[in-house]
Amino acid sequence: MGGSFRLNLSWSASRGKEFARCPRENWFGRYASWGWWKERPRGKKFEVLMHKQLTSLLAFTGLCVHEAIERWFELRRGGETLSGDELYEEARERFREGWRASTGGLWRDDPRKCAHLIEHHYDEELSEERTGKARARLEAASRFFTDSPLLKTARDAHPDTWLALESLDSFPFSGVDVYAVPDFVHREGDEVHIWDWKTGRPREADRFQLSVYALFAMHKWGTQPEAIRLHAAYLGEGSVESREVSSDELEEMSENIAASLAPMQDGHYDPDEEEVDLSKFPPSGAPMECPGCRFRGICPEAVL
Ligand code: SF4
């Protein structure tokens, strides 16, 4: 990583959510570890990086499902397929590997490359009931993906019609890059179908994220709002919420993004050149958010 490398402000639905939860958390996540690769010997920045990479059991379970499904699509591109059992095995193998990396401390070398669970880091009890539930979720999600008629359109989409598969991309908005990683996008006739795989329960934030993907589709492929179909597939619960979007909704969405961006733009600075003004990143998550925050072990403002 060279010296001309700079920290640019960017936005994504999850980053916006993070800032709304606690601006100080956003500071830890975006600025406090900046330059860790130049730190000799490893010190504070590396420690922040390690905390930044912590993931919860629930989020890690979701990641394993996402990766297994991505593999399913890659095989499909080559004309092969995986049964529900095989997809579950793929997801379970990832889970086992991540669990071993997390408990065995393999993340110490490079925390970006290995799973490290919040629960392990903070010595929280991970009961058999909780891990059993995670396994059950992997299984239910795998089988729902391969077997449910509700996902037939996605499974049957010909590879020539695929527009995106878990690919990180962005579009410009108010001078910053807005990042979007739709799980799967394909074209069907005049319509563009955007899929989001969810392993958790339905939340309001899911709608928000899918609307960002709709804006992304407009920028990336010039899709008209009336041609966009959004699908939140709740694989663990076995349901799919499909909907259309209106121009009004997307306009409102743009206003929401601008409102979310404003305080982030106000606080943004170049950590290589400038001192931080922490008053721009108030610890407003306290006390509600602290008990679940991945930075609670290093944040002096944590209220536990
Ligand atoms: S520990 Fe609390 S105050 Fe500190 S970053 Fe996390 S949520 Fe914010």
Coordinates of C-alpha atoms and ligand atoms in Angstrom, one line a residue:
M1 CA 0.0 0.0 0.0
G2 CA 1.7 3.2 -1.2
G3 CA 2.0 6.7 0.2
S4 CA -0.5 8.3 -2.2
F5 CA -3.3 6.2 -0.7
R6 CA -5.9 8.5 0.9
L7 CA -8.9 8.0 3.0
N8 CA -11.9 9.2 1.0
L9 CA -15.3 9.5 2.4
S10 CA -17.8 7.0 1.0
W11 CA -21.2 5.9 2.0
S12 CA -23.1 2.7 2.1
A13 CA -26.4 1.7 3.8
S14 CA -24.4 -0.1 6.6
R15 CA -22.0 2.8 7.1
G16 CA -24.9 5.2 7.3
K17 CA -26.5 2.9 9.9
E18 CA -23.3 2.7 11.8
F19 CA -23.0 6.5 12.0
A20 CA -26.7 6.8 13.0
R21 CA -26.1 4.2 15.8
C22 CA -23.0 6.0 17.2
P23 CA -20.7 8.4 15.3
R24 CA -17.9 7.4 17.6
E25 CA -18.3 3.8 16.4
N26 CA -18.0 5.1 12.8
W27 CA -14.8 6.9 13.8
F28 CA -13.3 3.7 15.2
G29 CA -14.4 1.8 12.1
R30 CA -13.3 4.2 9.5
Y31 CA -10.5 6.5 10.8
A32 CA -8.9 5.1 14.0
S33 CA -7.2 2.2 12.3
W34 CA -6.1 4.1 9.2
G35 CA -2.4 3.6 8.5
W36 CA -2.2 0.4 10.6
W37 CA 0.0 -1.1 7.8
K38 CA 2.7 1.5 8.5
E39 CA 2.6 1.0 12.2
R40 CA 5.9 -0.5 13.5
P41 CA 5.7 -2.3 15.8
R42 CA 2.1 -3.1 15.7
G43 CA 0.2 -1.0 18.3
K44 CA -3.0 1.0 18.8
K45 CA -4.1 1.1 15.1
F46 CA -3.7 -2.6 14.7
E47 CA -5.7 -3.1 17.9
V48 CA -8.5 -1.0 16.4
L49 CA -8.3 -3.0 13.2
M50 CA -8.7 -6.2 15.1
H51 CA -11.8 -4.8 16.8
K52 CA -13.1 -3.5 13.5
Q53 CA -13.1 -7.0 12.0
L54 CA -15.0 -8.6 14.9
T55 CA -18.2 -10.2 13.7
S56 CA -21.2 -11.6 15.6
L57 CA -22.2 -15.2 15.5
L58 CA -25.4 -14.2 13.6
A59 CA -23.5 -12.1 11.0
F60 CA -20.9 -14.8 10.5
T61 CA -23.7 -17.4 9.9
G62 CA -25.1 -15.1 7.3
L63 CA -21.7 -14.7 5.7
C64 CA -21.3 -18.5 5.4
V65 CA -24.6 -18.7 3.7
H66 CA -23.8 -15.9 1.3
E67 CA -20.4 -17.5 0.4
A68 CA -22.0 -20.9 -0.2
I69 CA -24.7 -19.4 -2.4
E70 CA -22.1 -17.5 -4.4
R71 CA -20.3 -20.8 -4.9
W72 CA -23.7 -22.3 -6.1
F73 CA -23.9 -19.5 -8.7
E74 CA -20.3 -20.0 -9.8
L75 CA -21.0 -23.7 -10.4
R76 CA -24.2 -22.9 -12.1
R77 CA -22.3 -20.7 -14.5
G78 CA -20.3 -23.8 -15.5
G79 CA -23.4 -25.9 -15.9
E80 CA -23.2 -27.7 -12.5
T81 CA -25.4 -27.5 -9.5
L82 CA -25.5 -28.3 -5.8
S83 CA -28.4 -30.0 -4.0
G84 CA -29.7 -28.5 -0.7
D85 CA -27.6 -31.0 1.2
E86 CA -24.5 -30.1 -0.7
L87 CA -25.1 -26.3 -0.3
Y88 CA -25.6 -26.9 3.5
E89 CA -22.3 -28.8 3.5
E90 CA -20.6 -25.9 1.7
A91 CA -22.0 -23.4 4.3
R92 CA -21.2 -25.7 7.2
E93 CA -17.6 -26.2 6.1
R94 CA -17.1 -22.4 6.0
F95 CA -18.7 -22.1 9.4
R96 CA -16.3 -24.8 10.9
E97 CA -13.3 -23.2 9.3
G98 CA -14.2 -19.8 10.6
W99 CA -14.9 -21.2 14.1
R100 CA -11.5 -22.8 14.1
A101 CA -9.9 -19.5 13.0
S102 CA -11.7 -17.6 15.6
T103 CA -11.0 -19.9 18.5
G104 CA -7.4 -20.7 17.3
G105 CA -6.4 -17.0 17.0
L106 CA -5.6 -17.3 13.3
W107 CA -6.8 -13.7 12.9
R108 CA -3.7 -12.5 14.8
D109 CA -1.7 -12.4 11.6
D110 CA -4.1 -10.5 9.5
P111 CA -7.6 -9.9 11.1
R112 CA -9.0 -9.0 7.7
K113 CA -8.6 -12.6 6.4
C114 CA -10.0 -14.7 9.2
A115 CA -13.2 -14.9 11.1
H116 CA -13.1 -13.6 14.7
L117 CA -16.3 -13.7 16.6
I118 CA -17.3 -10.9 19.1
E119 CA -18.5 -13.6 21.4
H120 CA -15.1 -15.3 21.5
H121 CA -13.2 -12.0 21.9
Y122 CA -15.3 -10.8 24.8
D123 CA -15.6 -14.3 26.4
E124 CA -19.3 -14.4 26.1
E125 CA -21.0 -17.6 26.7
L126 CA -21.9 -19.4 23.5
S127 CA -24.3 -22.0 24.6
E128 CA -25.0 -25.2 22.6
E129 CA -28.4 -23.8 22.1
R130 CA -27.1 -20.7 20.3
T131 CA -24.6 -22.6 18.1
G132 CA -27.3 -25.2 17.5
K133 CA -29.6 -22.5 16.3
A134 CA -26.9 -21.1 14.0
R135 CA -26.4 -24.6 12.5
A136 CA -30.1 -24.9 12.0
R137 CA -30.2 -21.6 10.3
L138 CA -27.5 -22.6 7.9
E139 CA -29.4 -25.7 7.0
A140 CA -32.8 -24.1 6.7
A141 CA -31.3 -21.3 4.5
S142 CA -29.5 -23.8 2.3
R143 CA -32.6 -25.9 1.7
F144 CA -34.9 -22.9 1.2
F145 CA -32.5 -21.5 -1.4
T146 CA -32.2 -24.8 -3.4
D147 CA -35.8 -26.0 -3.0
S148 CA -38.3 -23.1 -2.6
P149 CA -40.5 -22.2 -5.6
L150 CA -40.3 -18.6 -4.4
L151 CA -36.6 -18.5 -5.5
K152 CA -37.1 -20.3 -8.8
T153 CA -36.8 -17.1 -10.9
A154 CA -33.4 -16.5 -9.4
R155 CA -32.2 -20.1 -9.6
D156 CA -33.4 -20.5 -13.2
A157 CA -32.0 -17.2 -14.5
H158 CA -29.7 -17.9 -17.4
P159 CA -26.0 -16.8 -16.7
D160 CA -26.3 -14.6 -19.8
T161 CA -28.9 -12.5 -18.0
W162 CA -26.9 -12.1 -14.8
L163 CA -25.9 -8.5 -14.1
A164 CA -24.2 -8.8 -10.7
L165 CA -23.2 -11.4 -8.2
E166 CA -21.9 -10.2 -4.8
S167 CA -19.8 -7.6 -6.6
L168 CA -18.7 -4.5 -4.8
D169 CA -19.6 -1.5 -6.9
S170 CA -20.4 2.1 -6.4
F171 CA -22.1 5.1 -7.9
P172 CA -21.3 8.8 -7.4
F173 CA -23.6 10.8 -5.1
S174 CA -23.0 14.4 -3.9
G175 CA -19.3 14.1 -4.5
V176 CA -18.8 10.7 -2.7
D177 CA -19.0 7.1 -3.7
V178 CA -22.0 5.2 -2.6
Y179 CA -21.2 1.5 -2.2
A180 CA -23.6 -1.2 -3.0
V181 CA -23.1 -5.0 -3.0
P182 CA -26.3 -6.5 -4.3
D183 CA -26.3 -10.3 -3.7
F184 CA -27.6 -11.2 -7.1
V185 CA -29.1 -9.2 -10.0
H186 CA -30.5 -10.5 -13.2
R187 CA -32.5 -9.2 -16.1
E188 CA -35.7 -10.8 -17.2
G189 CA -37.3 -9.2 -20.3
D190 CA -37.5 -5.5 -19.5
E191 CA -37.2 -6.0 -15.8
V192 CA -34.2 -6.0 -13.5
H193 CA -34.5 -8.2 -10.5
I194 CA -32.4 -7.4 -7.4
W195 CA -32.0 -10.1 -4.7
D196 CA -30.9 -9.7 -1.2
W197 CA -30.2 -12.9 0.8
K198 CA -31.1 -12.5 4.5
T199 CA -30.5 -15.1 7.2
G200 CA -32.0 -13.0 10.0
R201 CA -35.5 -11.8 10.7
P202 CA -37.1 -9.1 8.5
R203 CA -36.1 -5.5 9.6
E204 CA -37.0 -2.1 8.4
A205 CA -33.4 -1.5 7.4
D206 CA -33.7 -4.2 4.8
R207 CA -36.1 -2.1 2.8
F208 CA -33.7 0.9 3.0
Q209 CA -30.8 -1.2 1.7
L210 CA -32.8 -2.6 -1.2
S211 CA -33.8 1.0 -2.2
V212 CA -30.2 1.9 -2.3
Y213 CA -29.6 -1.0 -4.7
A214 CA -32.5 0.3 -6.8
L215 CA -30.7 3.7 -7.1
F216 CA -27.5 1.8 -7.9
A217 CA -29.4 -0.1 -10.8
M218 CA -30.5 3.2 -12.2
H219 CA -27.0 4.5 -12.3
K220 CA -25.2 1.4 -13.4
W221 CA -27.6 0.0 -16.0
G222 CA -29.8 3.0 -16.7
T223 CA -32.8 1.0 -15.4
Q224 CA -36.1 2.9 -15.0
P225 CA -37.7 2.7 -11.6
E226 CA -40.8 0.9 -13.0
A227 CA -38.6 -1.9 -14.3
I228 CA -37.0 -2.6 -11.0
R229 CA -38.1 -5.6 -8.9
L230 CA -36.7 -5.9 -5.4
H231 CA -36.6 -9.2 -3.5
A232 CA -35.7 -9.6 0.1
A233 CA -35.3 -13.3 0.5
Y234 CA -35.5 -14.4 4.2
L235 CA -33.7 -17.7 3.8
G236 CA -33.7 -18.6 7.4
E237 CA -37.4 -17.8 7.9
G238 CA -38.5 -19.2 4.5
S239 CA -40.2 -16.2 3.0
V240 CA -39.6 -13.7 0.2
E241 CA -40.8 -10.1 0.2
S242 CA -41.0 -8.8 -3.4
R243 CA -41.9 -5.3 -4.4
E244 CA -41.7 -2.6 -6.9
V245 CA -40.3 0.9 -6.4
S246 CA -41.6 4.2 -7.4
S247 CA -39.8 7.4 -8.5
D248 CA -41.2 9.1 -5.3
E249 CA -39.6 6.4 -3.1
L250 CA -36.3 6.8 -4.8
E251 CA -36.4 10.6 -4.5
E252 CA -37.1 10.2 -0.8
M253 CA -34.3 7.7 -0.6
S254 CA -31.9 10.2 -2.2
E255 CA -32.9 12.8 0.4
N256 CA -32.3 10.2 3.2
I257 CA -28.9 9.4 1.9
A258 CA -28.0 13.2 1.7
A259 CA -29.3 13.6 5.3
S260 CA -27.2 10.7 6.5
L261 CA -24.1 11.9 4.6
A262 CA -24.2 15.5 5.9
P263 CA -22.8 14.9 9.4
M264 CA -20.3 12.4 8.0
Q265 CA -19.1 15.0 5.5
D266 CA -18.9 17.5 8.3
G267 CA -16.7 15.3 10.4
H268 CA -14.6 13.9 7.5
Y269 CA -10.8 14.6 7.7
D270 CA -7.6 13.2 6.4
P271 CA -6.0 11.2 9.2
D272 CA -2.6 11.3 7.5
E273 CA -2.6 15.1 7.6
E274 CA -5.1 16.3 10.2
E275 CA -5.9 15.9 13.8
V276 CA -9.3 14.5 14.6
D277 CA -12.0 16.6 16.1
L278 CA -13.8 14.0 18.2
S279 CA -16.7 16.3 18.9
K280 CA -17.8 15.6 15.3
F281 CA -18.0 11.9 16.3
P282 CA -20.0 12.0 19.6
P283 CA -20.3 8.7 21.5
S284 CA -24.1 9.0 21.2
G285 CA -24.6 5.2 21.1
A286 CA -24.1 5.1 24.8
P287 CA -25.6 3.5 26.8
M288 CA -28.0 1.6 24.5
E289 CA -25.6 0.4 21.8
C290 CA -22.4 -0.2 23.9
P291 CA -23.2 -3.7 25.1
G292 CA -23.3 -5.0 21.6
C293 CA -20.6 -2.7 20.1
R294 CA -17.5 -4.3 18.8
F295 CA -15.3 -1.5 20.0
R296 CA -16.6 -1.6 23.6
G297 CA -13.3 -3.0 24.9
I298 CA -11.2 -0.1 23.7
C299 CA -13.7 2.8 23.7
P300 CA -13.2 5.0 26.8
E301 CA -16.8 6.2 26.4
A302 CA -18.4 2.8 26.6
V303 CA -21.2 2.5 29.1
L304 CA -21.5 -1.1 30.1
Ligands
SF4_1 S1 -18.7 1.5 23.0 FE1 -20.6 2.8 23.0 S2 -19.9 4.9 22.8 FE2 -18.2 3.6 22.3 S3 -18.2 3.4 20.1 FE3 -19.4 1.7 20.9 S4 -21.5 2.4 21.0 FE4 -20.2 4.2 20.7

